[in-house]
């Protein structure tokens, strides 16, 4: 079982930046594709970004391309989501996930709230 703990959420003005972190509980972290999902009120959860086990490949939702960057540090069992040029529509609960490339969501963290004010 992989346990994931997110941190770094908060309130930020539009145009600002936040960096989310997700620490995994076990050293098998390096065997999993890691992802970040988000869910805004009234919306379904959507995949924001994912990163391969070796950090060689990343993929982003069109809505965040050029603004968000996913990265991972396998030595620290941690994945990051750097969010720049934030918009009010980025407001959501952000979840860290682990899985495979097709479905990087076998495991979920508890979520962290990101609120972007206009």
Coordinates of C-alpha atoms in Angstrom, one line a residue:
X1 CA 0.0 0.0 0.0
X2 CA 1.3 3.4 -1.0
X3 CA 0.4 6.3 1.2
X4 CA 0.5 9.8 -0.2
X5 CA 0.6 13.1 1.7
X6 CA 0.1 16.4 -0.1
X7 CA 1.2 19.8 1.1
X8 CA 1.6 23.3 -0.2
X9 CA -1.9 24.3 -1.0
X10 CA -3.4 27.7 0.0
X11 CA -4.8 31.0 -1.1
X12 CA -3.1 33.0 -3.8
X13 CA -4.0 35.9 -6.0
X14 CA -4.4 35.4 -9.8
X15 CA -1.1 35.5 -11.5
X16 CA 0.7 34.1 -8.5
X17 CA 2.5 30.8 -7.9
X18 CA 2.3 27.8 -5.6
X19 CA 4.3 24.6 -5.4
X20 CA 2.5 21.5 -4.2
X21 CA 4.5 18.6 -2.8
X22 CA 3.5 15.0 -2.3
X23 CA 5.5 12.6 -0.1
X24 CA 5.1 8.9 -0.6
X25 CA 5.3 6.6 2.4
X26 CA 7.3 3.7 0.9
X27 CA 10.4 3.3 -1.1
X28 CA 8.6 1.7 -4.0
X29 CA 7.7 5.2 -5.1
X30 CA 10.2 4.9 -8.0
X31 CA 8.1 2.1 -9.5
X32 CA 5.0 4.2 -9.9
X33 CA 3.9 6.8 -12.4
X34 CA 2.9 9.8 -10.4
X35 CA 0.1 12.2 -11.2
X36 CA -1.8 15.2 -10.0
X37 CA -5.6 15.4 -10.3
X38 CA -7.9 18.2 -9.3
X39 CA -11.6 18.6 -8.6
X40 CA -13.5 21.8 -8.5
X41 CA -16.9 22.1 -6.9
X42 CA -19.5 20.6 -9.2
X43 CA -16.9 19.2 -11.5
X44 CA -15.5 15.8 -12.1
X45 CA -11.9 15.0 -11.1
X46 CA -9.5 15.7 -14.0
X47 CA -5.9 14.7 -14.6
X48 CA -3.7 17.7 -14.5
X49 CA -0.3 16.2 -15.0
X50 CA 1.6 12.9 -14.8
X51 CA 5.2 11.9 -14.9
X52 CA 6.9 8.6 -15.7
X53 CA 9.0 6.7 -13.2
X54 CA 12.3 8.0 -14.6
X55 CA 11.0 11.6 -15.1
X56 CA 11.7 11.1 -18.8
X57 CA 8.1 11.7 -19.9
X58 CA 5.5 14.1 -18.7
X59 CA 2.0 14.9 -19.8
X60 CA -0.3 17.9 -19.1
X61 CA -3.9 18.8 -19.5
X62 CA -4.3 21.5 -22.1
X63 CA -5.6 23.9 -19.6
X64 CA -2.3 24.0 -17.7
X65 CA 0.3 23.5 -20.4
X66 CA 3.0 26.2 -20.2
X67 CA 1.9 27.2 -16.6
X68 CA 2.3 24.0 -14.5
X69 CA 5.4 21.7 -14.2
X70 CA 5.4 18.3 -12.7
X71 CA 8.7 16.8 -11.3
X72 CA 9.8 14.1 -9.0
X73 CA 12.7 13.3 -6.8
X74 CA 12.9 9.5 -6.4
X75 CA 15.6 9.8 -3.7
X76 CA 13.1 11.7 -1.6
X77 CA 10.0 9.8 -2.6
X78 CA 8.4 13.1 -3.5
X79 CA 6.6 14.5 -6.5
X80 CA 6.0 18.2 -7.1
X81 CA 3.6 20.4 -9.0
X82 CA 4.9 23.9 -9.7
X83 CA 1.9 26.1 -10.6
X84 CA 2.6 29.5 -12.2
X85 CA 0.4 32.2 -13.6
X86 CA -2.5 30.8 -11.6
X87 CA -6.1 31.6 -12.6
X88 CA -9.3 31.6 -10.6
X89 CA -10.4 28.6 -12.6
X90 CA -7.5 26.6 -11.2
X91 CA -9.3 26.7 -7.8
X92 CA -9.8 23.1 -6.8
X93 CA -8.8 20.4 -4.4
X94 CA -5.6 18.9 -5.8
X95 CA -4.8 15.2 -5.3
X96 CA -1.6 13.4 -5.6
X97 CA -1.9 9.9 -7.2
X98 CA 0.3 6.9 -8.1
X99 CA -0.3 4.2 -10.6
X100 CA 0.7 3.3 -14.2
X101 CA 0.9 5.5 -17.3
X102 CA -2.6 4.7 -18.6
X103 CA -4.2 5.0 -15.1
X104 CA -2.0 6.9 -12.7
X105 CA -4.6 6.8 -10.0
X106 CA -4.4 3.4 -8.2
X107 CA -3.6 5.3 -5.0
X108 CA -4.8 8.8 -3.8
X109 CA -3.7 11.3 -1.3
X110 CA -6.1 13.1 0.9
X111 CA -6.0 16.3 -1.2
X112 CA -5.0 19.9 -0.7
X113 CA -7.1 23.0 -1.4
X114 CA -5.8 25.6 -3.8
X115 CA -7.8 28.8 -4.0
X116 CA -7.0 31.5 -6.6
X117 CA -8.7 34.8 -6.0
X118 CA -9.3 37.3 -8.8

